[in-house]
Coordinates of C-alpha atoms in Angstrom, one line a residue:
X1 CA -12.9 28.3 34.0
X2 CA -9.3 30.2 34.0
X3 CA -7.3 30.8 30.8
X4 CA -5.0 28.0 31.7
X5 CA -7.6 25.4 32.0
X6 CA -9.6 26.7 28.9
X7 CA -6.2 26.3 27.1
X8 CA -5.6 22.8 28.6
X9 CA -9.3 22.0 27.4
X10 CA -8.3 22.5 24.1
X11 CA -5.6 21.5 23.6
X12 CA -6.7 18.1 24.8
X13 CA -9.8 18.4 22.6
X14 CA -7.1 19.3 19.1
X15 CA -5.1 15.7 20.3
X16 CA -8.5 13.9 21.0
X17 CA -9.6 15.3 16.7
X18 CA -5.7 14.7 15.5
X19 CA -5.5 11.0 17.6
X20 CA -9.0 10.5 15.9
X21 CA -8.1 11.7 11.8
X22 CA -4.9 9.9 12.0
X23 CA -6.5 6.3 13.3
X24 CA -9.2 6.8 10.1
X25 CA -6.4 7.8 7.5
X26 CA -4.8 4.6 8.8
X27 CA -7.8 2.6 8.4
X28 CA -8.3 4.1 4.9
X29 CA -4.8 3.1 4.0
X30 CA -5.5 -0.5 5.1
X31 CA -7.4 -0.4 1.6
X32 CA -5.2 -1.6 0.0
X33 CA -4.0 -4.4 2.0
X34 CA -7.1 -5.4 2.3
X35 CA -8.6 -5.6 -0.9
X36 CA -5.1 -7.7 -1.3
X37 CA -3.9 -9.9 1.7
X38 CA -7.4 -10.8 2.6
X39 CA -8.2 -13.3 -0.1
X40 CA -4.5 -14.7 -0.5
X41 CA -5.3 -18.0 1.0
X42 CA -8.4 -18.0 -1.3
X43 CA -6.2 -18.3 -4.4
X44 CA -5.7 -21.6 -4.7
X45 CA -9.5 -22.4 -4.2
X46 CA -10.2 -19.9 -6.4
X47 CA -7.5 -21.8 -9.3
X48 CA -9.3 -24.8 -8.4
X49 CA -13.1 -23.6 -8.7
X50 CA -12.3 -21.8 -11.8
X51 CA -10.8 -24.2 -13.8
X52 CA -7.8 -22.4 -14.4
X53 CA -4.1 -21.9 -13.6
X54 CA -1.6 -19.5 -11.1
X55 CA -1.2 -17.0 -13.4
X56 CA -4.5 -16.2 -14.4
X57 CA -6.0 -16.3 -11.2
X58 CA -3.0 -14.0 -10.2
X59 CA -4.1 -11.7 -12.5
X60 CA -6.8 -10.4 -10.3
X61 CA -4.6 -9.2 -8.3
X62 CA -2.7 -7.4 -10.7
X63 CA -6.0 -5.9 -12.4
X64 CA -6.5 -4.6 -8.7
X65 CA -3.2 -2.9 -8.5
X66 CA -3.7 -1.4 -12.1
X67 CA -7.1 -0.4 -11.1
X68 CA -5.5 1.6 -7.8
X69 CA -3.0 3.1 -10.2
X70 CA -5.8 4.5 -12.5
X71 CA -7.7 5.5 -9.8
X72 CA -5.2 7.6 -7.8
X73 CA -4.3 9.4 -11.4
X74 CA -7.9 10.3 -11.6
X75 CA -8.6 11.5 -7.8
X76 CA -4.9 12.9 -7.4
X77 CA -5.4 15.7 -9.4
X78 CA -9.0 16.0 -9.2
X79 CA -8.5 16.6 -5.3
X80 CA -6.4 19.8 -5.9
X81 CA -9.0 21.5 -7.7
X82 CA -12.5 20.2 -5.9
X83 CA -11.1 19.5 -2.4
X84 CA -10.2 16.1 -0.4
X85 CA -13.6 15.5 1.0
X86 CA -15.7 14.5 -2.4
X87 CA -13.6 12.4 -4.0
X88 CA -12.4 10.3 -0.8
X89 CA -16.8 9.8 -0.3
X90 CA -17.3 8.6 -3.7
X91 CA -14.0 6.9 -3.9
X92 CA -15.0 4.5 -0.6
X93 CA -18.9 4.5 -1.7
X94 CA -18.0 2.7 -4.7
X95 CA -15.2 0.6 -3.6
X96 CA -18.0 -0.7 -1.2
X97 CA -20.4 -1.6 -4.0
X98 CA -17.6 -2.7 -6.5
X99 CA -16.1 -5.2 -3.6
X100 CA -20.2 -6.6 -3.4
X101 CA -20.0 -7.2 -7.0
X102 CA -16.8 -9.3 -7.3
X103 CA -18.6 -11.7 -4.6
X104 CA -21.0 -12.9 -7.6
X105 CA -18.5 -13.1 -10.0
X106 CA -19.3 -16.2 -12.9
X107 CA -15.8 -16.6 -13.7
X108 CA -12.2 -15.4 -13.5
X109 CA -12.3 -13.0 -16.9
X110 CA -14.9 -11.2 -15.0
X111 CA -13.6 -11.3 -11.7
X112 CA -10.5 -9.7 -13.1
X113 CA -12.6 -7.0 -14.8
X114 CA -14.3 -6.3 -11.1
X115 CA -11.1 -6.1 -9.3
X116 CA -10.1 -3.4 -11.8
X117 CA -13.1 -1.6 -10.9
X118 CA -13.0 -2.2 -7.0
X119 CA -8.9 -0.9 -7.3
X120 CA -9.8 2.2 -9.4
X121 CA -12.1 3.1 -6.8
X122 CA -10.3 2.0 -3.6
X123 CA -7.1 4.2 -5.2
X124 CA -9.2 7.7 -4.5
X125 CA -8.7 6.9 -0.8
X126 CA -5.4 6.3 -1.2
X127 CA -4.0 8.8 -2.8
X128 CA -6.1 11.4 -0.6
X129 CA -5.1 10.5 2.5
X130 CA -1.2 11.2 1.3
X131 CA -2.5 14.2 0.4
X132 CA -4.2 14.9 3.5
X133 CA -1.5 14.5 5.4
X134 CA 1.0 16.6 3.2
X135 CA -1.7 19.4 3.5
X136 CA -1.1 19.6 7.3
X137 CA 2.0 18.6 7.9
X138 CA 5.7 19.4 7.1
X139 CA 9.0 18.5 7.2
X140 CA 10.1 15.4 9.4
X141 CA 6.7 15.6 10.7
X142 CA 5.7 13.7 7.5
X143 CA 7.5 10.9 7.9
X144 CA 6.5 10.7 11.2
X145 CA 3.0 10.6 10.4
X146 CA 3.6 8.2 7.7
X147 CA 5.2 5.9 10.3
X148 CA 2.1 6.4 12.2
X149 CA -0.2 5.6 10.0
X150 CA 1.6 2.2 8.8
X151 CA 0.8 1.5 12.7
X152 CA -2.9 1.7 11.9
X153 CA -3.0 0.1 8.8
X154 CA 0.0 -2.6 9.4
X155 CA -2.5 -4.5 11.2
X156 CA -4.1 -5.2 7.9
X157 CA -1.3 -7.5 6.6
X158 CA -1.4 -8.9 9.9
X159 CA -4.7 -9.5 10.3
X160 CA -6.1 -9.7 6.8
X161 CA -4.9 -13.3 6.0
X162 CA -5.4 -14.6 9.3
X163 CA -9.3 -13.1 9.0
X164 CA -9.5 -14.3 5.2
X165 CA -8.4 -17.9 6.4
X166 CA -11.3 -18.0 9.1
X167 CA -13.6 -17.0 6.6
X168 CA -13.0 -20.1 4.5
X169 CA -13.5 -22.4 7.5
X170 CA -17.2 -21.8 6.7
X171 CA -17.4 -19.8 3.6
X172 CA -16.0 -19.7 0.1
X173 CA -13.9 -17.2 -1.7
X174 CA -16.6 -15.0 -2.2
X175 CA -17.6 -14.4 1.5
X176 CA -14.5 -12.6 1.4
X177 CA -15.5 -10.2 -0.8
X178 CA -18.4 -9.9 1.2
X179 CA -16.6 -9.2 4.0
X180 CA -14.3 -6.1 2.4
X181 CA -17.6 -4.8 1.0
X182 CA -19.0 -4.4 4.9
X183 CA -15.5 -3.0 5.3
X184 CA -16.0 -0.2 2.7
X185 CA -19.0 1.0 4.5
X186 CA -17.5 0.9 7.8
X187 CA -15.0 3.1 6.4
X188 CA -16.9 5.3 4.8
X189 CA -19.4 6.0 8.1
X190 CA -16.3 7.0 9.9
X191 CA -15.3 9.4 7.2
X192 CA -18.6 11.0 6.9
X193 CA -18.5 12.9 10.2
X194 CA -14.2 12.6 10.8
X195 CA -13.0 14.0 8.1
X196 CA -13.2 17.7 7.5
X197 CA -11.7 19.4 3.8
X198 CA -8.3 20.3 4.4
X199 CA -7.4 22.1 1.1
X200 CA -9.0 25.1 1.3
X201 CA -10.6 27.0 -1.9
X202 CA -8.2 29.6 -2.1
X203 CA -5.5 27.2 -2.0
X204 CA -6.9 24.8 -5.0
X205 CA -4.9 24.6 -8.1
X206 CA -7.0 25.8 -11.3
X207 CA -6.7 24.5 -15.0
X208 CA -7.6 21.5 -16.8
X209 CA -6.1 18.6 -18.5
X210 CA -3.4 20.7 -19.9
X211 CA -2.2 21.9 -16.1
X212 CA -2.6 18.3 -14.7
X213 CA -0.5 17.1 -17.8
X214 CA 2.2 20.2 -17.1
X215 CA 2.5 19.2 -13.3
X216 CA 2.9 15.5 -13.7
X217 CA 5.8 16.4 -16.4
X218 CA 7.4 18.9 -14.2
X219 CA 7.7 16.0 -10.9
X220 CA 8.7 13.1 -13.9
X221 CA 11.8 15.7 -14.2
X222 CA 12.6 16.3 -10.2
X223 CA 15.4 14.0 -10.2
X224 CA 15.2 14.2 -5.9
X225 CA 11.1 13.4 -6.6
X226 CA 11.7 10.4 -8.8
X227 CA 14.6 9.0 -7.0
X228 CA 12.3 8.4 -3.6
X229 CA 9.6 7.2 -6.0
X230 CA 11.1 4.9 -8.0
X231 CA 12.7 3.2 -5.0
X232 CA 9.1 3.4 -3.2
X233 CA 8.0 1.8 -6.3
X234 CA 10.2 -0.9 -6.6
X235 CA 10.2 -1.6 -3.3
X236 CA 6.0 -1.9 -3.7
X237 CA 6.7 -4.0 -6.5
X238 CA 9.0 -6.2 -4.5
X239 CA 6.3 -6.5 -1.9
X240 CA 3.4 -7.8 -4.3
X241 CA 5.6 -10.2 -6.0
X242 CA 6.1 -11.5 -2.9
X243 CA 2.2 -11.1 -1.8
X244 CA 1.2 -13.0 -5.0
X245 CA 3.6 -15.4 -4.8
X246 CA 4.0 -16.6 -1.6
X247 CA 0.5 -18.5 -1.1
X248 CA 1.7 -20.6 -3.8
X249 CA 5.3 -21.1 -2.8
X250 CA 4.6 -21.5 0.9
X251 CA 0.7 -23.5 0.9
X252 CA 1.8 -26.2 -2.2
X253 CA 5.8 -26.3 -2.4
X254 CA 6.5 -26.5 1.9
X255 CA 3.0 -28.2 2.6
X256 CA 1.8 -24.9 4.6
X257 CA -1.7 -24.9 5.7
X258 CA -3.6 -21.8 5.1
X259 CA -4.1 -21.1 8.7
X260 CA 0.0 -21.2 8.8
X261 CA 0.2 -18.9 5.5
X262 CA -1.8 -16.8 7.0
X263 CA 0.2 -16.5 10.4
X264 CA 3.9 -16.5 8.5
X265 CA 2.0 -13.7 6.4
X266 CA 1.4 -11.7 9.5
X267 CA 4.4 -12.4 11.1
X268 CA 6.0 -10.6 8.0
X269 CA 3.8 -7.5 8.2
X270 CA 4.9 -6.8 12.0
X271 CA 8.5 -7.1 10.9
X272 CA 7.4 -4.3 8.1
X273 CA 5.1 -2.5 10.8
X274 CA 7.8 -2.3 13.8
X275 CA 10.8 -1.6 11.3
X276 CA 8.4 1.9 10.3
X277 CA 8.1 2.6 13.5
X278 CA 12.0 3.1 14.4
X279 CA 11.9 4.8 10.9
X280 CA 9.5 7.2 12.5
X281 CA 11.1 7.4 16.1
X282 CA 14.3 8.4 13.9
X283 CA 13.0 10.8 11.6
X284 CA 14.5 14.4 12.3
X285 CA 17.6 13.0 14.0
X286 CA 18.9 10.9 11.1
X287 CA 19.5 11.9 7.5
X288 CA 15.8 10.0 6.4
X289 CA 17.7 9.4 2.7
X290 CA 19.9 7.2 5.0
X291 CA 17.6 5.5 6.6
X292 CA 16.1 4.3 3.3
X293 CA 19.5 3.2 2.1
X294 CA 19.6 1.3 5.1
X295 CA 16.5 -0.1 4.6
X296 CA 17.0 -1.0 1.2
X297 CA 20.3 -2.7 2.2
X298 CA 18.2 -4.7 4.8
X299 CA 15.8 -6.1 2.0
X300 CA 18.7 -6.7 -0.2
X301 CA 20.5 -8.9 2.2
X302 CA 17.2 -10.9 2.9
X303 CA 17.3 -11.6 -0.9
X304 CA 20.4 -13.1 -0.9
X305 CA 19.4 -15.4 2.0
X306 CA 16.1 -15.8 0.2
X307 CA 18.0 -17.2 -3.3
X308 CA 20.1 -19.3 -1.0
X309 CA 17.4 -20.9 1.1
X310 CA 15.7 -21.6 -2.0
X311 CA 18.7 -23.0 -4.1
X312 CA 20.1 -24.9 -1.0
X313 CA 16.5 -26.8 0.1
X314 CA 17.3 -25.4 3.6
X315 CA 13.2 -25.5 3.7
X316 CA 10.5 -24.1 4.9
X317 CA 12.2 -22.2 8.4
X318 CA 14.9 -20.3 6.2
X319 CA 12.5 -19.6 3.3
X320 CA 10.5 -17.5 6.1
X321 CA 13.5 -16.1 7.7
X322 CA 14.7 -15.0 4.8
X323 CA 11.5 -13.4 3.8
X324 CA 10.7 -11.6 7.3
X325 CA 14.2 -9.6 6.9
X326 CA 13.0 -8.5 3.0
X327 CA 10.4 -7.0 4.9
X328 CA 11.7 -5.9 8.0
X329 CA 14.1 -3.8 4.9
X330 CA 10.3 -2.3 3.4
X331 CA 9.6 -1.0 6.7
X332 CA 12.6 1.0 6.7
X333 CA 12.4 2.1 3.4
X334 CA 8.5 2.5 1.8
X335 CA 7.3 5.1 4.7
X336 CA 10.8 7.3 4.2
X337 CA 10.8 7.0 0.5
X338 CA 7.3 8.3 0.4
X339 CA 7.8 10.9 2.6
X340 CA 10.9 12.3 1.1
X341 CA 8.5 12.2 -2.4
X342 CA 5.9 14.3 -0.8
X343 CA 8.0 16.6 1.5
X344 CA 9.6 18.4 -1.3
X345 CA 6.1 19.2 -3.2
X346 CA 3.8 22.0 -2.0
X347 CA 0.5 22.0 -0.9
X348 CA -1.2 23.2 -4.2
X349 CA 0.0 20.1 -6.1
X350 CA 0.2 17.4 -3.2
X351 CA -2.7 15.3 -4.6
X352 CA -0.6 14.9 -8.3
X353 CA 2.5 14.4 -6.2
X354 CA 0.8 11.7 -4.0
X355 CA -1.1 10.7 -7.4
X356 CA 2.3 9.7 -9.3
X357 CA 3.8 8.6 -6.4
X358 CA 1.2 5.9 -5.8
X359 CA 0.8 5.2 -9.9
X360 CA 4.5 4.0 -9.4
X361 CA 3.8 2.1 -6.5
X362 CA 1.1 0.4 -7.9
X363 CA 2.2 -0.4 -11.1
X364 CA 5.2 -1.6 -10.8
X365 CA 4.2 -3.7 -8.3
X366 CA 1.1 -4.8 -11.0
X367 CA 3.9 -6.0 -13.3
X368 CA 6.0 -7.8 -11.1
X369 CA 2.9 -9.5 -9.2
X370 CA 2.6 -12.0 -11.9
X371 CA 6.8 -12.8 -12.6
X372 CA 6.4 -15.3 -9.6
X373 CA 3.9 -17.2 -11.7
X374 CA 4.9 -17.1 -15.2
X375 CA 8.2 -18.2 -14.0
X376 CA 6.9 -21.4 -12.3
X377 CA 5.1 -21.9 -8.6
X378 CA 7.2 -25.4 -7.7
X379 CA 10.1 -23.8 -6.3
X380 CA 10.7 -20.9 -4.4
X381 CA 13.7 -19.9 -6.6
X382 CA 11.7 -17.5 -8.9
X383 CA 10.0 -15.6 -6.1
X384 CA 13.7 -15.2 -4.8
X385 CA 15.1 -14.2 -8.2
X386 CA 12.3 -11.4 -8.6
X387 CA 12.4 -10.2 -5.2
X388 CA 16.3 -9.3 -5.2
X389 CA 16.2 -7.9 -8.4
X390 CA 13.6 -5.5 -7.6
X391 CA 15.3 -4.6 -4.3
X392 CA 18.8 -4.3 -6.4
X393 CA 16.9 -1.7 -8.9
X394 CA 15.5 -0.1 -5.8
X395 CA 18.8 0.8 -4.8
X396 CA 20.2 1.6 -8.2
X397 CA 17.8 4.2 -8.6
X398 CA 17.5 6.0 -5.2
X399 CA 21.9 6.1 -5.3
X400 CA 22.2 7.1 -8.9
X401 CA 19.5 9.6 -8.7
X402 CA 19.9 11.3 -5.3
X403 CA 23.1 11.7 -3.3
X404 CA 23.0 10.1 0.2
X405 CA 24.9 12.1 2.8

């Protein structure tokens, strides 16, 4: 074999490895939507099984989303000083087992209790694979690869629902949970032998509590960090109050079946997925701050149609309209603002960066989850209300903090 062909060889083999890590990073980022969208249409049957009422049951899913938050706090920084590879196996292990467990759940106090536990450890895998791809990649690259990965694990929105709604043609609730436990092993068989430790020991941070406290502080006071954070966070929190709010609005105020929940849901995550995938195609030859002002603009126009749809009784076709250009907007702006987060933040300290930047993700969208419901399910008005003023703060804090060119 010449030089040439032994250099073609490998190169193809590095793409073959790269195509390979990126497609399970994906998959591993599907945890979350997942462990969310795939028992949406569920929640009804779960309000009605348990005896109880649209905000308690939606507290499951916010006990999820605090849970992720925790859990990417604890594996963020615990990542920079053991490695990637240890806490990603233990994180997807016990999400596995954690997932089982919720299936057998007596009643909603302890279902919420499980989901907490199956978040915390469903956020290690999270927050690593940021991290994994900020260890080996830079720049515009990121954002790229960020685009990419939405790809992968967009089809979990899509999919999710539509998956969660078969299910309950023959099972209950609890087959769903089921179901995401067989998930977590999947996951973590392909992980075992396809992904290798990418932060080597030399290049581990050192220190304890103290340090981890110190870095966190010093990226609360990076004002370019916080401004792509807060604006990924908002916009997450604009997403889940539409997540937990939408299977009432759409299945009991507009007479939806779950089968047609389920495909309006993943019509809305391939607006998200194709929008991050022009963000990605455009990353390097536009300004990405820009492109996640535009995005943000995007979601905040949807809004507006959203609070007039629902004021006006236009019904069910403008509700979804409205909602599929909110999240056409996200597409644009959650991949860009979490790559600007990251993109700034070296290696050494890209598990506490990826760590915060999820915790704001995650918990602000476990706060606004609920809104939807306290406020009242028998209109659509109050998912509107919530959604554009989380979109409006978005944009308030990405403009005030960081100058757009």
């Amino acid at each position: 074999m010449s030089v040439a062909q032994a250099t073609t060889v490998a190169a193809t083999e590095g793409s073959r490895k790269r195509g390979l890590l990126l497609l399970i990073l994906g998959a591993l980022s599907a945890i979350g939507p997942l462990s969310i969208d795939m028992y949406l249409p569920a929640l009804p049957a779960i309000t009605e099984e348990m005896l109880t009422g649209p905000a308690q049951v939606q507290l499951t899913l916010t006990a999820c989303l605090i849970g992720v938050s925790v859990g990417q706090v604890l594996a963020g920084p615990l990542s920079d000083v053991r490695g990637r590879r240890m806490p990603l196996l233990v994180g997807i292990a016990g999400y596995a087992v954690a997932s089982l467990l919720c299936a057998f759940a007596p009643s909603v106090t302890v279902l919420i209790v499980l989901r907490l536990l199956q978040g915390i450890l469903g956020g290690a895998a999270l927050v690593i694979v940021r991290a994994v791809v900020r260890d080996l990649y830079d720049g515009a690259a990121i954002a790229r690869i960020f685009a990419t990965l939405m790809l992968v694990s967009g089809l979990a929105p899509i999919l999710a629902p539509i998956a969660g709604a078969q299910l309950l043609e023959f099972t209950s609730w609890r087959g769903v949970f089921v179901a995401l436990s067989l998930a977590g092993l999947l996951l973590l068989m392909a992980v075992i032998p396809g992904v290798r430790e990418t932060l080597p020991a030399d290049k581990r941070e050192s220190g304890g509590l103290k340090h981890t406290a110190a870095t966190f502080w010093a990226l609360l006071r990076d004002r370019s960090f916080m401004a792509s954070a807060l604006a990924a966070g908002l916009g997450f929190g604009a997403m889940f109050a539409y997540i937990s709010g939408s299977p009432f609005v759409l299945q009991e105020v507009y007479g939806a079946t779950p089968t047609q929940y389920s495909l309006i849901f993943g019509l809305n995550a391939l607006g998200l997925t194709l929008m991050a995938q022009v963000g990605g195609r455009l990353a390097g030859r536009v300004n990405p701050a820009r492109l996640v002002l535009i995005g943000l603009c995007v979601s905040m126009a949807g809004g507006v149609l959203l609070l007039v749809a629902a004021s006006t009784g236009i019904g069910l076709g403008g509700v979804v309209a409205a909602l599929f250009v909110i999240m056409c907007g996200a597409g644009l702006t959650l991949p860009g603002a979490g790559a600007l987060a990251l993109a700034g933040q070296p290696q050494q300290v890209a598990g506490s960066a990826s760590a915060l930047l999820g915790v704001l993700q995650f918990a602000l969208g476990a706060v606004s989850a609920p809104l939807v419901g306290l406020a009242g399910a028998d209109s659509a008005l109050p998912m509107a209300v919530v959604l554009l003023g989380l979109t409006i703060a978005a944009f308030v804090a990405f403009t005030v903090l960081r100058k757009v060119r």
